[in-house]
Tab-separated table of C-alpha atoms in Angstrom:
chain	number	residue	atom	x	y	z
K	1	MET	CA	17.529	52.939	72.133
K	2	ALA	CA	20.833	51.096	71.792
K	3	LEU	CA	21.075	48.524	69.036
K	4	ILE	CA	21.648	44.870	70.015
K	5	PRO	CA	24.607	42.937	68.620
K	6	LEU	CA	22.765	39.970	67.227
K	7	GLN	CA	24.475	36.546	66.739
K	8	TYR	CA	24.941	35.814	63.080
K	9	ARG	CA	26.693	33.470	60.690
K	10	LEU	CA	27.868	33.822	57.150
K	11	ASP	CA	28.215	30.763	54.825
K	12	GLY	CA	28.928	30.233	51.157
K	13	PRO	CA	31.248	31.695	48.382
K	14	ARG	CA	33.196	34.591	49.800
K	15	HIS	CA	32.636	36.815	46.844
K	16	ALA	CA	29.101	35.825	45.927
K	17	PRO	CA	26.057	38.097	46.422
K	18	VAL	CA	24.572	38.045	49.888
K	19	VAL	CA	21.192	36.861	50.858
K	20	LEU	CA	19.985	37.640	54.386
K	21	LEU	CA	17.835	35.046	56.162
K	22	VAL	CA	15.444	36.299	58.990
K	23	PRO	CA	13.843	33.570	60.890
K	24	PRO	CA	10.282	33.361	62.427
K	25	PHE	CA	10.276	34.595	65.999
K	26	GLY	CA	10.454	31.592	68.348
K	27	THR	CA	12.984	29.692	66.122
K	28	THR	CA	16.717	30.206	65.489
K	29	MET	CA	18.813	30.352	62.325
K	30	SER	CA	18.724	26.577	62.162
K	31	VAL	CA	15.156	26.873	60.683
K	32	TRP	CA	17.004	27.622	57.384
K	33	ASP	CA	19.236	24.413	57.490
K	34	ALA	CA	17.363	22.806	54.707
K	35	GLN	CA	17.661	25.815	52.487
K	36	LEU	CA	21.384	26.337	53.156
K	37	PRO	CA	22.768	23.843	50.516
K	38	VAL	CA	20.813	25.249	47.649
K	39	LEU	CA	21.256	28.907	48.495
K	40	THR	CA	25.043	28.630	49.104
K	41	ARG	CA	25.577	27.403	45.557
K	42	ASP	CA	25.378	31.090	44.167
K	43	HIS	CA	25.095	33.215	47.383
K	44	GLN	CA	26.701	34.049	50.693
K	45	VAL	CA	24.043	33.298	53.224
K	46	LEU	CA	23.842	35.588	56.234
K	47	ARG	CA	21.607	34.094	59.100
K	48	ILE	CA	20.737	35.959	62.275
K	49	ASN	CA	19.236	35.110	65.645
K	50	HIS	CA	16.733	37.488	67.090
K	51	ARG	CA	17.085	39.055	70.539
K	52	GLY	CA	16.978	36.393	73.274
K	53	HIS	CA	17.221	33.606	70.609
K	54	GLY	CA	20.332	31.464	70.400
K	55	PHE	CA	23.225	33.424	71.787
K	56	SER	CA	21.795	36.976	70.845
K	57	PRO	CA	21.585	39.198	73.864
K	58	ALA	CA	18.207	39.578	75.607
K	59	PRO	CA	17.792	43.195	76.770
K	60	ASP	CA	14.972	44.244	78.862
K	61	GLY	CA	11.750	45.283	76.894
K	62	PRO	CA	9.703	46.847	75.594
K	63	TYR	CA	10.727	45.992	71.925
K	64	THR	CA	9.273	47.327	68.855
K	65	ILE	CA	9.407	45.961	65.189
K	66	GLY	CA	11.488	49.009	64.289
K	67	ASP	CA	13.951	48.266	67.126
K	68	MET	CA	14.480	44.754	66.001
K	69	ALA	CA	14.761	45.689	62.377
K	70	LEU	CA	17.588	48.191	63.302
K	71	ASP	CA	19.396	45.341	64.921
K	72	VAL	CA	19.344	43.580	61.632
K	73	LEU	CA	20.599	46.662	59.904
K	74	ARG	CA	23.429	46.895	62.442
K	75	VAL	CA	24.609	43.425	61.390
K	76	LEU	CA	24.742	44.546	57.755
K	77	GLU	CA	26.578	47.645	58.630
K	78	GLU	CA	29.105	45.640	60.711
K	79	ARG	CA	29.706	43.351	57.712
K	80	GLY	CA	30.015	46.283	55.288
K	81	LEU	CA	26.908	45.160	53.394
K	82	SER	CA	25.047	48.102	51.895
K	83	ARG	CA	22.677	45.999	49.478
K	84	VAL	CA	21.453	42.463	49.878
K	85	SER	CA	18.621	40.318	49.069
K	86	ALA	CA	16.600	38.962	51.889
K	87	VAL	CA	14.161	36.248	52.982
K	88	GLY	CA	11.991	36.464	56.037
K	89	ALA	CA	9.592	33.900	57.611
K	90	GLY	CA	6.630	34.251	59.978
K	91	PHE	CA	6.256	37.462	61.916
K	92	GLY	CA	10.098	37.859	61.467
K	93	SER	CA	9.154	38.963	57.850
K	94	SER	CA	7.902	42.229	59.418
K	95	LEU	CA	11.522	43.337	60.071
K	96	LEU	CA	12.240	43.094	56.339
K	97	VAL	CA	9.018	45.024	55.429
K	98	TRP	CA	10.168	47.738	57.833
K	99	ILE	CA	13.606	47.847	56.286
K	100	ALA	CA	12.228	47.814	52.696
K	101	ALA	CA	10.000	50.764	53.524
K	102	ASN	CA	12.637	52.815	55.622
K	103	SER	CA	15.847	51.901	53.972
K	104	PRO	CA	14.705	50.984	50.429
K	105	ARG	CA	18.198	50.890	48.882
K	106	THR	CA	19.235	48.109	51.237
K	107	LEU	CA	17.219	45.352	49.548
K	108	ASP	CA	17.630	44.076	46.021
K	109	ARG	CA	14.958	41.302	46.118
K	110	LEU	CA	12.740	40.142	48.976
K	111	ALA	CA	10.910	36.911	49.871
K	112	LEU	CA	8.425	36.669	52.628
K	113	LEU	CA	7.135	33.237	53.917
K	114	ALA	CA	4.007	32.790	55.989
K	115	ALA	CA	3.673	36.555	56.413
K	116	ALA	CA	0.985	39.149	56.925
K	117	PRO	CA	0.721	42.926	56.590
K	118	ARG	CA	-0.667	43.102	60.292
K	119	THR	CA	-1.176	40.652	63.136
K	120	PRO	CA	-4.810	39.390	63.080
K	121	ARG	CA	-6.795	40.802	66.018
K	122	SER	CA	-7.904	37.313	66.971
K	123	HIS	CA	-4.221	36.576	67.972
K	124	ARG	CA	-3.804	37.429	71.648
K	125	TRP	CA	-0.058	37.775	71.888
K	126	ASP	CA	-0.560	40.060	74.908
K	127	ARG	CA	-2.001	37.185	76.806
K	128	ILE	CA	0.959	34.883	75.788
K	129	ALA	CA	3.340	37.516	76.959
K	130	ALA	CA	1.656	37.888	80.275
K	131	ARG	CA	1.626	34.047	80.841
K	132	ILE	CA	5.251	33.772	80.107
K	133	ARG	CA	5.903	36.478	82.684
K	134	ALA	CA	3.693	34.913	85.286
K	135	THR	CA	4.412	31.152	84.812
K	136	GLY	CA	7.255	30.678	82.363
K	137	LEU	CA	8.008	29.813	78.723
K	138	ASP	CA	6.893	26.074	79.237
K	139	SER	CA	3.249	27.301	79.752
K	140	VAL	CA	2.989	28.535	76.232
K	141	THR	CA	5.021	26.073	74.319
K	142	ASP	CA	2.145	24.086	72.975
K	143	GLU	CA	-0.002	27.157	71.986
K	144	VAL	CA	2.999	28.793	70.119
K	145	THR	CA	4.357	25.753	68.310
K	146	LEU	CA	1.274	23.733	67.404
K	147	PRO	CA	0.567	25.866	64.293
K	148	TRP	CA	4.030	25.269	63.012
K	149	PHE	CA	3.336	21.940	61.411
K	150	THR	CA	0.614	19.884	59.850
K	151	PRO	CA	-0.653	16.842	61.765
K	152	ASP	CA	0.873	14.652	59.026
K	153	LEU	CA	4.442	15.891	59.738
K	154	ILE	CA	3.891	15.503	63.520
K	155	ASP	CA	2.732	11.878	63.012
K	156	GLU	CA	5.316	10.904	60.371
K	157	HIS	CA	8.339	12.918	61.644
K	158	PRO	CA	7.769	13.608	65.338
K	159	GLU	CA	11.462	14.231	65.857
K	160	VAL	CA	11.269	17.299	63.678
K	161	ALA	CA	8.566	18.932	65.786
K	162	GLU	CA	10.287	17.916	69.101
K	163	ARG	CA	13.532	19.560	67.857
K	164	PHE	CA	11.818	22.829	67.220
K	165	GLU	CA	10.007	22.578	70.486
K	166	GLU	CA	13.281	21.958	72.323
K	167	ASP	CA	14.838	25.024	70.665
K	168	PHE	CA	11.825	27.081	71.691
K	169	GLY	CA	12.367	26.004	75.270
K	170	ARG	CA	15.899	27.494	75.222
K	171	LEU	CA	14.660	31.027	74.364
K	172	ASP	CA	15.140	33.744	76.926
K	173	PRO	CA	11.629	34.154	78.446
K	174	GLY	CA	11.590	37.837	79.063
K	175	ALA	CA	12.900	38.550	75.497
K	176	PHE	CA	10.259	36.349	74.018
K	177	ALA	CA	7.585	38.084	75.972
K	178	SER	CA	8.787	41.365	74.724
K	179	VAL	CA	8.764	39.989	71.173
K	180	CYS	CA	5.231	38.801	71.671
K	181	ASP	CA	4.144	42.367	72.752
K	182	ALA	CA	5.757	43.766	69.501
K	183	VAL	CA	4.061	41.106	67.302
K	184	GLY	CA	0.718	41.871	68.971
K	185	ALA	CA	1.074	45.524	67.931
K	186	MET	CA	2.339	44.917	64.451
K	187	ASP	CA	0.388	46.736	61.716
K	188	GLN	CA	2.363	47.534	58.507
K	189	ARG	CA	-0.476	48.123	56.190
K	190	HIS	CA	0.828	51.831	55.903
K	191	LEU	CA	4.296	50.456	54.958
K	192	VAL	CA	3.532	47.755	52.451
K	193	ALA	CA	2.885	50.225	49.564
K	194	ALA	CA	6.342	51.651	50.040
K	195	VAL	CA	8.057	48.239	49.311
K	196	ARG	CA	9.689	48.515	45.983
K	197	ALA	CA	11.980	45.496	45.861
K	198	PRO	CA	10.657	42.530	43.750
K	199	THR	CA	8.951	40.488	46.241
K	200	LEU	CA	7.954	36.801	46.451
K	201	VAL	CA	5.180	36.035	49.148
K	202	VAL	CA	4.708	32.355	50.008
K	203	SER	CA	1.904	30.957	52.233
K	204	GLY	CA	1.495	27.421	53.500
K	205	ALA	CA	-1.950	26.100	52.342
K	206	HIS	CA	-2.672	24.672	55.798
K	207	ASP	CA	-1.095	27.369	58.027
K	208	PRO	CA	-3.652	27.883	60.889
K	209	LEU	CA	-1.760	30.881	62.231
K	210	LEU	CA	-1.710	32.921	59.017
K	211	PRO	CA	-3.729	31.292	56.328
K	212	PRO	CA	-2.943	32.117	52.750
K	213	GLY	CA	-5.393	35.101	52.649
K	214	HIS	CA	-3.018	37.052	54.691
K	215	GLY	CA	-0.169	36.346	52.254
K	216	ARG	CA	-2.455	37.280	49.385
K	217	ARG	CA	-3.255	40.609	50.973
K	218	LEU	CA	0.303	41.288	51.600
K	219	ALA	CA	1.278	40.570	48.022
K	220	ASP	CA	-1.627	42.659	46.677
K	221	GLY	CA	-0.306	45.654	48.509
K	222	ILE	CA	3.260	45.384	47.083
K	223	VAL	CA	3.842	46.930	43.625
K	224	ASP	CA	6.143	44.141	42.251
K	225	SER	CA	5.142	40.936	43.829
K	226	HIS	CA	4.498	37.246	43.096
K	227	PHE	CA	2.277	35.060	45.333
K	228	GLU	CA	2.535	31.353	45.799
K	229	VAL	CA	0.738	28.835	47.956
K	230	VAL	CA	2.632	25.746	48.894
K	231	THR	CA	0.465	22.610	49.554
K	232	GLY	CA	0.942	20.216	52.466
K	233	ALA	CA	2.565	22.884	54.823
K	234	ALA	CA	1.581	24.820	57.893
K	235	HIS	CA	3.332	27.817	59.410
K	236	LEU	CA	6.912	26.695	59.084
K	237	VAL	CA	6.466	26.213	55.347
K	238	GLY	CA	10.184	26.265	54.592
K	239	VAL	CA	10.755	23.320	57.081
K	240	GLU	CA	7.816	21.201	56.082
K	241	ARG	CA	8.049	21.712	52.322
K	242	ALA	CA	11.875	22.511	52.158
K	243	GLU	CA	12.576	21.364	48.658
K	244	ARG	CA	9.606	23.381	47.112
K	245	VAL	CA	10.433	26.466	49.045
K	246	GLY	CA	14.176	26.109	48.047
K	247	GLU	CA	13.115	26.014	44.454
K	248	LEU	CA	10.976	29.108	44.742
K	249	LEU	CA	13.625	31.053	46.542
K	250	VAL	CA	16.444	30.038	44.082
K	251	ASP	CA	14.214	31.074	41.116
K	252	HIS	CA	13.283	34.415	42.739
K	253	LEU	CA	16.830	35.350	43.673
K	254	ALA	CA	18.140	34.499	40.341
K	255	GLY	CA	15.677	37.007	38.667
K	256	PRO	CA	16.882	40.183	36.946
K	257	GLN	CA	18.356	42.802	39.335
K	258	PRO	CA	16.372	45.935	39.511
K	259	GLU	CA	17.870	49.013	37.823
K	260	GLY	CA	17.269	51.161	40.848
K	261	LEU	CA	14.958	51.639	43.784
K	262	THR	CA	13.087	54.850	44.276
């Protein structure tokens, strides 16, 4: 299958080490806006948009997690980047787990926010995909975006939730339906043990989509990992508790570089 030329943006000091940011499916690279000021102090920050998100192309499906991970590796190759650190969020984290297991020398350090080793069986992403194809993206907006924020944020900062809902409404419907199919089939329990990069796993304490137990299981399967729960946050933990997540990422990325990956 042909690789897709994803939209990307590179910010920060030209000769600094690079950190790749992979957003949750359903959001664009703007989900990292709050972390950009702190991360660009000591890093170049490479942000991408998934297939059908932002200005990235929206090829016909089906998609797999491997296909979309190879899209990301294509961006790194285009930029001449053979080794980076990386942060993923939501089910977008699964692309980094795939890369860590299949191209282990690519990643120095890894951070996974609101992630899981497999999609819970109770999630019916196949039904969401079918509904999008039948009646459009608007028919699933509430179901997809409701877990992203706590009720407190929605009450106190409704403009934040509204902005992300508006961004979601701009996605390519067919591409997002194909992403949903890929998410529904995601099971990386066999890959997690192959991750050798030092890894930070962060869960939102009030994430209804992937509660902290999923993050704990993911961290438990990775040889060199550290697990954190951030209070007062739902699924988009990096948006709702931006300062705390920024602190965790800066500390983790500043850790000692590994001598080598096996």
